[in-house]
């Protein structure tokens, strides 16, 4: 596997770190795309020591910043001609924090979880196209189940403007951003099919959070997360799913799908209200996802916003493209 290159964002912690370890063990060239270089360097050294794979490389990336993404991609292109696997694992979910904007002035949850990954994919598109089996994976979340309730909506109105929504919570924004990422997975898969690039998402139900991650969230949320940690699997469990979705021959022709953690392909929930018992089963199970777009047609608006973000980013930093 020494000639296969994989980029993993947020590779210094949790599932991203476990996935780096997994790919490195299998002999892949892994690029850890991380923003905190000091902490990540220790993590890189640890992974090289465990796996004896010296192809594990660390590159700086703040996925909420278009300038950082463009710098990362231009350095990547100057070193490598192709990219085989791109895993968008990094995410902002610091529950309890107030409304924050990225360097680009975009709400931070969407900047990190949606617009940044979209820009990165678009800047690495040509390198992905050169791989004989290119695969992109988005880290999704079971938080999108909130969208089984038809009152739950993605509010696009404030994303690329100076407006601040009347009520704000990172938790709600996180749910919206993961729903948006899921919808974009389907749309990207359609658009990238002509170039043979597969795009899928994994619905993550939970993975134990590290002490460092717990420290980022406010006390009340931290308490909930600590309790969840008692029941959640180790990050290596989800990392194994990343690995299989991105490498298994069984999924070579699979694109535009949302996987559950059993690696089954999830289906859109029926549009009509299924009745109380069935809805409880939908919420507790991992077989259906909310057919949110079929009701709202929001994907096209999202697609438009993402493309606007990409062209504005390119205009702002033309030298880094
Ligand atoms: N754990 C769960 O229960 C759970 C449930 C559902 C979905 N997920 C999803 O699974 C993925 C991994 O989560 P995890 O539990 O492994 O969390 P984690 O241990 O906190 O890891 C998140 C990683 O993202 C990085 N990151 C955040 N903002 C970034 C930015 N602007 N630029 C670059 N890197 C950034 C963090 O880097 P720093 O160290 O620099 O902060 C960290 O390495 C996420 O997409 C998350 O939404 C997790």
CSV table of C-alpha atoms and ligand atoms in Angstrom, one decimal:
chain,number,residue,atom,x,y,z
A,1,UNK,CA,0.0,0.0,0.0
A,2,UNK,CA,3.0,2.2,0.1
A,3,UNK,CA,2.0,4.1,-3.0
A,4,UNK,CA,-1.5,4.9,-1.7
A,5,UNK,CA,-2.0,8.3,-0.1
A,6,UNK,CA,-4.6,9.2,2.5
A,7,UNK,CA,-5.3,12.5,4.1
A,8,UNK,CA,-7.1,12.5,7.4
A,9,UNK,CA,-8.2,15.8,8.9
A,10,UNK,CA,-8.2,16.2,12.7
A,11,UNK,CA,-5.8,13.2,12.9
A,12,UNK,CA,-4.3,14.1,16.3
A,13,UNK,CA,-7.3,13.0,18.5
A,14,UNK,CA,-10.1,10.5,18.9
A,15,UNK,CA,-11.3,8.7,15.7
A,16,UNK,CA,-8.9,10.6,13.4
A,17,UNK,CA,-5.9,9.5,15.5
A,18,UNK,CA,-7.2,5.9,15.6
A,19,UNK,CA,-7.8,6.0,11.8
A,20,UNK,CA,-4.2,7.3,11.3
A,21,UNK,CA,-2.9,4.4,13.3
A,22,UNK,CA,-5.1,1.9,11.3
A,23,UNK,CA,-4.0,3.2,7.9
A,24,UNK,CA,-0.4,3.4,9.0
A,25,UNK,CA,-0.4,-0.2,10.3
A,26,UNK,CA,-1.6,-1.3,6.8
A,27,UNK,CA,1.4,0.6,5.2
A,28,UNK,CA,-0.4,3.6,3.7
A,29,UNK,CA,1.2,6.9,3.3
A,30,UNK,CA,-0.9,9.0,5.7
A,31,UNK,CA,-1.0,12.7,5.9
A,32,UNK,CA,-2.2,14.0,9.3
A,33,UNK,CA,-3.9,17.3,8.5
A,34,UNK,CA,-3.9,19.0,11.9
A,35,UNK,CA,-4.0,22.6,13.3
A,36,UNK,CA,-2.2,22.1,16.6
A,37,UNK,CA,1.3,21.2,15.3
A,38,UNK,CA,2.9,20.8,18.7
A,39,UNK,CA,0.4,18.2,20.0
A,40,UNK,CA,0.1,16.6,16.6
A,41,UNK,CA,3.9,16.1,16.4
A,42,UNK,CA,3.9,14.0,19.5
A,43,UNK,CA,1.0,12.0,18.1
A,44,UNK,CA,2.8,11.5,14.8
A,45,UNK,CA,5.9,10.2,16.6
A,46,UNK,CA,3.8,7.9,18.7
A,47,UNK,CA,2.1,6.4,15.6
A,48,UNK,CA,5.4,6.0,13.8
A,49,UNK,CA,6.8,4.2,16.8
A,50,UNK,CA,3.9,1.9,17.1
A,51,UNK,CA,3.6,1.0,13.4
A,52,UNK,CA,7.2,1.5,12.2
A,53,UNK,CA,5.6,3.3,9.2
A,54,UNK,CA,7.8,6.3,8.5
A,55,UNK,CA,5.4,7.5,5.8
A,56,UNK,CA,3.2,9.2,8.3
A,57,UNK,CA,3.5,12.9,7.6
A,58,UNK,CA,2.1,15.9,9.5
A,59,UNK,CA,0.9,19.0,7.7
A,60,UNK,CA,-0.7,22.0,9.2
A,61,UNK,CA,-4.4,22.6,8.5
A,62,UNK,CA,-7.1,24.7,10.0
A,63,UNK,CA,-10.1,23.5,8.2
A,64,UNK,CA,-12.2,26.5,9.3
A,65,UNK,CA,-9.9,28.9,7.4
A,66,UNK,CA,-9.9,29.2,3.6
A,67,UNK,CA,-6.4,30.6,3.7
A,68,UNK,CA,-5.0,27.6,5.6
A,69,UNK,CA,-6.8,25.2,3.4
A,70,UNK,CA,-5.4,26.8,0.3
A,71,UNK,CA,-1.9,26.8,1.7
A,72,UNK,CA,-2.3,23.1,2.7
A,73,UNK,CA,-3.5,22.1,-0.7
A,74,UNK,CA,-0.9,24.0,-2.6
A,75,UNK,CA,1.9,22.4,-0.5
A,76,UNK,CA,0.3,19.0,-1.0
A,77,UNK,CA,0.2,19.5,-4.8
A,78,UNK,CA,3.8,20.6,-4.8
A,79,UNK,CA,4.8,17.2,-3.1
A,80,UNK,CA,2.3,14.8,-4.6
A,81,UNK,CA,0.6,14.2,-7.9
A,82,UNK,CA,-2.3,12.1,-6.7
A,83,UNK,CA,-4.6,11.6,-3.8
A,84,UNK,CA,-6.3,8.3,-3.1
A,85,UNK,CA,-8.4,8.8,0.0
A,86,UNK,CA,-9.6,12.0,1.6
A,87,UNK,CA,-11.2,11.6,5.1
A,88,UNK,CA,-13.0,14.7,6.4
A,89,UNK,CA,-13.0,13.8,10.1
A,90,UNK,CA,-12.3,17.1,11.9
A,91,UNK,CA,-15.3,18.8,13.3
A,92,UNK,CA,-16.3,21.7,15.6
A,93,UNK,CA,-18.7,20.6,18.3
A,94,UNK,CA,-17.7,22.7,21.3
A,95,UNK,CA,-21.2,22.6,22.9
A,96,UNK,CA,-22.2,25.5,25.1
A,97,UNK,CA,-20.0,28.0,23.3
A,98,UNK,CA,-21.5,31.3,22.0
A,99,UNK,CA,-21.8,32.2,18.4
A,100,UNK,CA,-18.3,32.4,16.8
A,101,UNK,CA,-17.1,33.2,13.4
A,102,UNK,CA,-14.1,31.8,11.5
A,103,UNK,CA,-11.3,33.9,10.1
A,104,UNK,CA,-13.4,34.2,6.9
A,105,UNK,CA,-16.3,35.6,8.9
A,106,UNK,CA,-18.4,32.4,8.6
A,107,UNK,CA,-20.2,30.8,11.6
A,108,UNK,CA,-17.6,28.5,13.0
A,109,UNK,CA,-19.5,25.2,13.0
A,110,UNK,CA,-20.4,25.4,9.3
A,111,UNK,CA,-17.0,26.8,8.5
A,112,UNK,CA,-15.3,23.7,10.0
A,113,UNK,CA,-17.8,21.0,9.2
A,114,UNK,CA,-19.2,22.0,5.8
A,115,UNK,CA,-17.5,24.9,3.9
A,116,UNK,CA,-13.9,24.0,4.8
A,117,UNK,CA,-14.2,20.3,3.7
A,118,UNK,CA,-16.0,21.4,0.5
A,119,UNK,CA,-13.3,23.9,-0.4
A,120,UNK,CA,-10.6,21.3,0.4
A,121,UNK,CA,-12.3,18.7,-1.8
A,122,UNK,CA,-12.6,21.1,-4.6
A,123,UNK,CA,-8.9,22.1,-4.4
A,124,UNK,CA,-7.8,18.5,-4.4
A,125,UNK,CA,-10.2,17.3,-7.0
A,126,UNK,CA,-7.7,17.0,-9.8
A,127,UNK,CA,-5.3,15.0,-7.6
A,128,UNK,CA,-8.2,12.7,-6.6
A,129,UNK,CA,-9.1,12.2,-10.2
A,130,UNK,CA,-5.7,10.8,-10.9
A,131,UNK,CA,-6.1,7.9,-8.5
A,132,UNK,CA,-7.4,4.7,-9.9
A,133,UNK,CA,-9.8,4.3,-6.9
A,134,UNK,CA,-10.4,7.7,-5.3
A,135,UNK,CA,-12.6,7.8,-2.3
A,136,UNK,CA,-13.9,10.6,-0.1
A,137,UNK,CA,-15.4,10.0,3.3
A,138,UNK,CA,-17.4,12.4,5.5
A,139,UNK,CA,-17.7,11.8,9.2
A,140,UNK,CA,-21.5,12.1,9.8
A,141,UNK,CA,-23.4,11.9,13.1
A,142,UNK,CA,-26.6,10.3,14.4
A,143,UNK,CA,-27.5,13.8,15.6
A,144,UNK,CA,-29.2,14.3,12.2
A,145,UNK,CA,-32.1,12.2,13.6
A,146,UNK,CA,-33.5,15.5,14.9
A,147,UNK,CA,-34.5,16.0,11.3
A,148,UNK,CA,-37.0,13.2,11.6
A,149,UNK,CA,-39.0,15.9,13.2
A,150,UNK,CA,-40.4,18.0,10.3
A,151,UNK,CA,-40.1,21.2,12.5
A,152,UNK,CA,-36.2,20.9,12.4
A,153,UNK,CA,-34.7,22.9,9.7
A,154,UNK,CA,-31.3,24.0,8.4
A,155,UNK,CA,-31.1,27.8,8.6
A,156,UNK,CA,-29.0,29.0,5.7
A,157,UNK,CA,-29.9,32.7,6.1
A,158,UNK,CA,-27.0,33.7,8.3
A,159,UNK,CA,-24.2,31.6,6.9
A,160,UNK,CA,-22.5,33.8,4.4
A,161,UNK,CA,-23.9,37.1,5.8
A,162,UNK,CA,-23.4,39.3,8.8
A,163,UNK,CA,-26.7,38.2,10.3
A,164,UNK,CA,-26.8,36.3,13.6
A,165,UNK,CA,-29.7,34.0,14.2
A,166,UNK,CA,-32.2,35.0,17.0
A,167,UNK,CA,-31.5,31.8,18.9
A,168,UNK,CA,-28.2,30.0,18.8
A,169,UNK,CA,-26.7,26.9,20.1
A,170,UNK,CA,-23.6,25.0,18.9
A,171,UNK,CA,-25.6,21.8,19.4
A,172,UNK,CA,-28.2,22.9,17.0
A,173,UNK,CA,-25.7,24.2,14.5
A,174,UNK,CA,-23.7,21.0,14.8
A,175,UNK,CA,-26.9,19.0,13.9
A,176,UNK,CA,-27.6,21.3,11.0
A,177,UNK,CA,-24.0,21.1,9.8
A,178,UNK,CA,-24.0,17.3,9.9
A,179,UNK,CA,-27.3,17.2,8.0
A,180,UNK,CA,-25.9,19.6,5.5
A,181,UNK,CA,-22.8,17.4,5.1
A,182,UNK,CA,-24.9,14.3,4.6
A,183,UNK,CA,-26.9,16.0,1.8
A,184,UNK,CA,-23.8,17.3,0.2
A,185,UNK,CA,-22.4,13.7,0.2
A,186,UNK,CA,-25.3,12.7,-2.0
A,187,UNK,CA,-25.0,15.7,-4.3
A,188,UNK,CA,-21.2,15.4,-4.6
A,189,UNK,CA,-21.4,11.7,-5.4
A,190,UNK,CA,-23.7,12.6,-8.3
A,191,UNK,CA,-21.5,15.4,-9.6
A,192,UNK,CA,-18.2,13.5,-9.2
A,193,UNK,CA,-19.4,10.2,-10.7
A,194,UNK,CA,-18.2,11.2,-14.2
A,195,UNK,CA,-14.6,11.3,-12.8
A,196,UNK,CA,-15.0,8.0,-10.9
A,197,UNK,CA,-14.6,9.7,-7.4
A,198,UNK,CA,-16.6,8.0,-4.7
A,199,UNK,CA,-18.1,10.1,-1.9
A,200,UNK,CA,-19.8,8.5,1.1
A,201,UNK,CA,-20.5,9.3,4.7
A,202,UNK,CA,-20.5,7.3,7.9
A,203,UNK,CA,-23.1,7.9,10.6
A,204,UNK,CA,-21.2,7.9,13.8
A,205,UNK,CA,-23.4,7.0,16.8
A,206,UNK,CA,-20.7,7.8,19.4
A,207,UNK,CA,-17.1,7.2,20.3
A,208,UNK,CA,-15.4,7.8,23.6
A,209,UNK,CA,-14.2,11.4,23.8
A,210,UNK,CA,-10.7,12.1,25.0
A,211,UNK,CA,-10.0,14.3,28.1
A,212,UNK,CA,-8.8,17.1,25.9
A,213,UNK,CA,-12.0,17.1,23.8
A,214,UNK,CA,-14.1,17.0,27.0
A,215,UNK,CA,-12.2,20.1,28.2
A,216,UNK,CA,-13.4,22.1,25.2
A,217,UNK,CA,-17.1,21.8,26.0
A,218,UNK,CA,-19.0,23.6,28.8
A,219,UNK,CA,-19.5,21.7,32.1
A,220,UNK,CA,-23.1,20.7,31.6
A,221,UNK,CA,-22.3,19.2,28.2
A,222,UNK,CA,-19.1,17.7,29.6
A,223,UNK,CA,-21.1,15.8,32.2
A,224,UNK,CA,-23.4,14.4,29.5
A,225,UNK,CA,-20.4,13.4,27.4
A,226,UNK,CA,-18.8,11.7,30.4
A,227,UNK,CA,-21.9,9.6,31.0
A,228,UNK,CA,-22.0,8.8,27.3
A,229,UNK,CA,-18.4,7.8,27.4
A,230,UNK,CA,-19.3,4.9,29.7
A,231,UNK,CA,-21.4,3.4,26.9
A,232,UNK,CA,-19.6,4.5,23.7
A,233,UNK,CA,-17.0,2.3,21.9
A,234,UNK,CA,-13.4,3.2,21.7
A,235,UNK,CA,-12.5,5.5,18.7
A,236,UNK,CA,-10.7,2.5,17.1
A,237,UNK,CA,-14.2,0.9,16.4
A,238,UNK,CA,-15.2,3.8,14.1
A,239,UNK,CA,-11.7,4.1,12.7
A,240,UNK,CA,-12.1,0.5,11.5
A,241,UNK,CA,-15.3,1.6,9.6
A,242,UNK,CA,-13.4,4.5,8.0
A,243,UNK,CA,-10.7,2.0,6.9
A,244,UNK,CA,-13.2,-0.5,5.4
A,245,UNK,CA,-15.3,2.1,3.6
A,246,UNK,CA,-12.2,3.6,2.1
A,247,UNK,CA,-10.4,0.5,1.1
A,248,UNK,CA,-12.7,-2.5,0.8
A,249,UNK,CA,-13.2,-4.0,-2.7
A,250,UNK,CA,-16.8,-4.5,-1.7
A,251,UNK,CA,-17.3,-0.7,-1.7
A,252,UNK,CA,-15.3,0.1,-4.8
A,253,UNK,CA,-18.4,1.1,-6.7
A,254,UNK,CA,-20.4,2.4,-3.8
A,255,UNK,CA,-21.0,6.2,-3.9
A,256,UNK,CA,-23.5,8.6,-2.5
A,257,UNK,CA,-24.4,6.5,0.5
A,258,UNK,CA,-24.7,6.9,4.2
A,259,UNK,CA,-23.3,3.9,6.1
A,260,UNK,CA,-24.2,2.9,9.6
A,261,UNK,CA,-21.6,1.5,12.0
A,262,UNK,CA,-22.5,-2.1,10.9
A,263,UNK,CA,-21.5,-0.9,7.4
A,264,UNK,CA,-25.0,-1.3,6.2
A,265,UNK,CA,-26.3,1.3,3.7
A,266,UNK,CA,-28.9,3.5,5.4
A,267,UNK,CA,-32.2,4.4,3.6
A,268,UNK,CA,-34.2,7.6,3.5
A,269,UNK,CA,-37.1,7.5,6.0
A,270,UNK,CA,-40.5,7.3,4.4
A,271,UNK,CA,-42.0,10.8,4.0
A,272,UNK,CA,-45.3,10.1,5.7
A,273,UNK,CA,-45.5,10.0,9.6
A,274,UNK,CA,-44.9,6.3,10.4
A,275,UNK,CA,-46.8,6.3,13.7
A,276,UNK,CA,-45.4,6.6,17.2
A,277,UNK,CA,-43.9,3.1,17.6
A,278,UNK,CA,-42.2,3.1,14.2
A,279,UNK,CA,-40.8,6.6,14.8
A,280,UNK,CA,-39.3,5.6,18.1
A,281,UNK,CA,-37.7,2.6,16.2
A,282,UNK,CA,-36.3,5.0,13.6
A,283,UNK,CA,-34.9,7.3,16.3
A,284,UNK,CA,-33.3,4.4,18.2
A,285,UNK,CA,-32.1,2.4,15.2
A,286,UNK,CA,-29.6,3.1,12.5
A,287,UNK,CA,-31.4,2.0,9.3
A,288,UNK,CA,-33.0,5.2,8.1
A,289,UNK,CA,-32.0,8.8,7.9
A,290,UNK,CA,-34.3,11.8,7.6
A,291,UNK,CA,-35.4,12.4,4.0
A,292,UNK,CA,-35.0,16.1,4.7
A,293,UNK,CA,-34.1,17.3,1.2
A,294,UNK,CA,-37.1,15.5,-0.4
A,295,UNK,CA,-39.3,17.9,1.7
A,296,UNK,CA,-37.3,21.1,1.4
A,297,UNK,CA,-35.1,20.8,-1.7
A,298,UNK,CA,-32.4,22.5,0.4
A,299,UNK,CA,-29.5,20.6,-1.2
A,300,UNK,CA,-29.4,22.9,-4.2
A,301,UNK,CA,-29.3,26.0,-2.0
A,302,UNK,CA,-26.4,24.4,0.0
A,303,UNK,CA,-24.6,23.5,-3.1
A,304,UNK,CA,-24.9,27.1,-4.3
A,305,UNK,CA,-23.6,28.5,-1.0
A,306,UNK,CA,-20.7,26.1,-1.0
A,307,UNK,CA,-19.7,27.1,-4.5
A,308,UNK,CA,-20.0,30.8,-3.6
A,309,UNK,CA,-17.7,30.1,-0.6
A,310,UNK,CA,-15.2,28.4,-2.9
A,311,UNK,CA,-15.1,31.2,-5.5
A,312,UNK,CA,-14.9,33.9,-2.8
A,313,UNK,CA,-12.0,32.0,-1.1
A,314,UNK,CA,-10.2,31.8,-4.4
A,315,UNK,CA,-10.6,35.5,-5.0
A,316,UNK,CA,-9.3,36.3,-1.6
A,317,UNK,CA,-6.2,34.2,-1.8
A,318,UNK,CA,-5.4,33.7,-5.5
A,319,UNK,CA,-1.8,32.8,-4.8
A,320,UNK,CA,-2.6,29.8,-2.7
A,321,UNK,CA,-4.9,27.9,-5.1
B,1,LIG,N1,-17.2,11.1,19.4
B,1,LIG,C1,-18.5,11.0,19.1
B,1,LIG,O1,-19.3,10.6,20.0
B,1,LIG,C2,-19.0,11.4,17.8
B,1,LIG,C3,-20.4,11.2,17.5
B,1,LIG,C4,-20.9,11.6,16.3
B,1,LIG,C5,-20.0,12.1,15.3
B,1,LIG,N2,-18.7,12.3,15.6
B,1,LIG,C6,-17.8,12.8,14.6
B,1,LIG,O2,-16.6,12.1,14.5
B,1,LIG,C7,-15.5,12.9,14.1
B,1,LIG,C8,-14.3,12.8,15.0
B,1,LIG,O3,-14.8,13.1,16.3
B,1,LIG,P1,-14.0,12.7,17.6
B,1,LIG,O4,-14.9,12.2,18.6
B,1,LIG,O5,-12.8,11.8,17.3
B,1,LIG,O6,-13.5,14.1,18.2
B,1,LIG,P2,-12.1,14.7,18.7
B,1,LIG,O7,-11.3,13.6,19.4
B,1,LIG,O8,-12.4,15.9,19.4
B,1,LIG,O9,-11.3,15.1,17.3
B,1,LIG,C9,-11.7,16.1,16.5
B,1,LIG,C10,-10.5,16.5,15.7
B,1,LIG,O10,-10.9,17.6,14.9
B,1,LIG,C11,-9.9,18.6,14.9
B,1,LIG,N3,-10.4,19.9,14.6
B,1,LIG,C12,-11.4,20.6,15.1
B,1,LIG,N4,-11.4,21.8,14.5
B,1,LIG,C13,-10.4,21.8,13.6
B,1,LIG,C14,-10.0,22.8,12.6
B,1,LIG,N5,-10.6,24.0,12.5
B,1,LIG,N6,-9.0,22.5,11.8
B,1,LIG,C15,-8.3,21.3,11.9
B,1,LIG,N7,-8.7,20.3,12.8
B,1,LIG,C16,-9.8,20.6,13.6
B,1,LIG,C17,-9.4,18.6,16.4
B,1,LIG,O11,-8.2,19.2,16.5
B,1,LIG,P3,-7.7,20.0,17.8
B,1,LIG,O12,-7.0,18.9,18.6
B,1,LIG,O13,-6.7,21.0,17.3
B,1,LIG,O14,-8.8,20.6,18.4
B,1,LIG,C18,-9.4,17.1,16.6
B,1,LIG,O15,-8.2,16.5,16.1
B,1,LIG,C19,-16.1,14.4,14.0
B,1,LIG,O16,-16.4,14.7,12.7
B,1,LIG,C20,-17.3,14.3,14.9
B,1,LIG,O17,-18.3,15.2,14.5
B,1,LIG,C21,-18.1,11.9,16.8
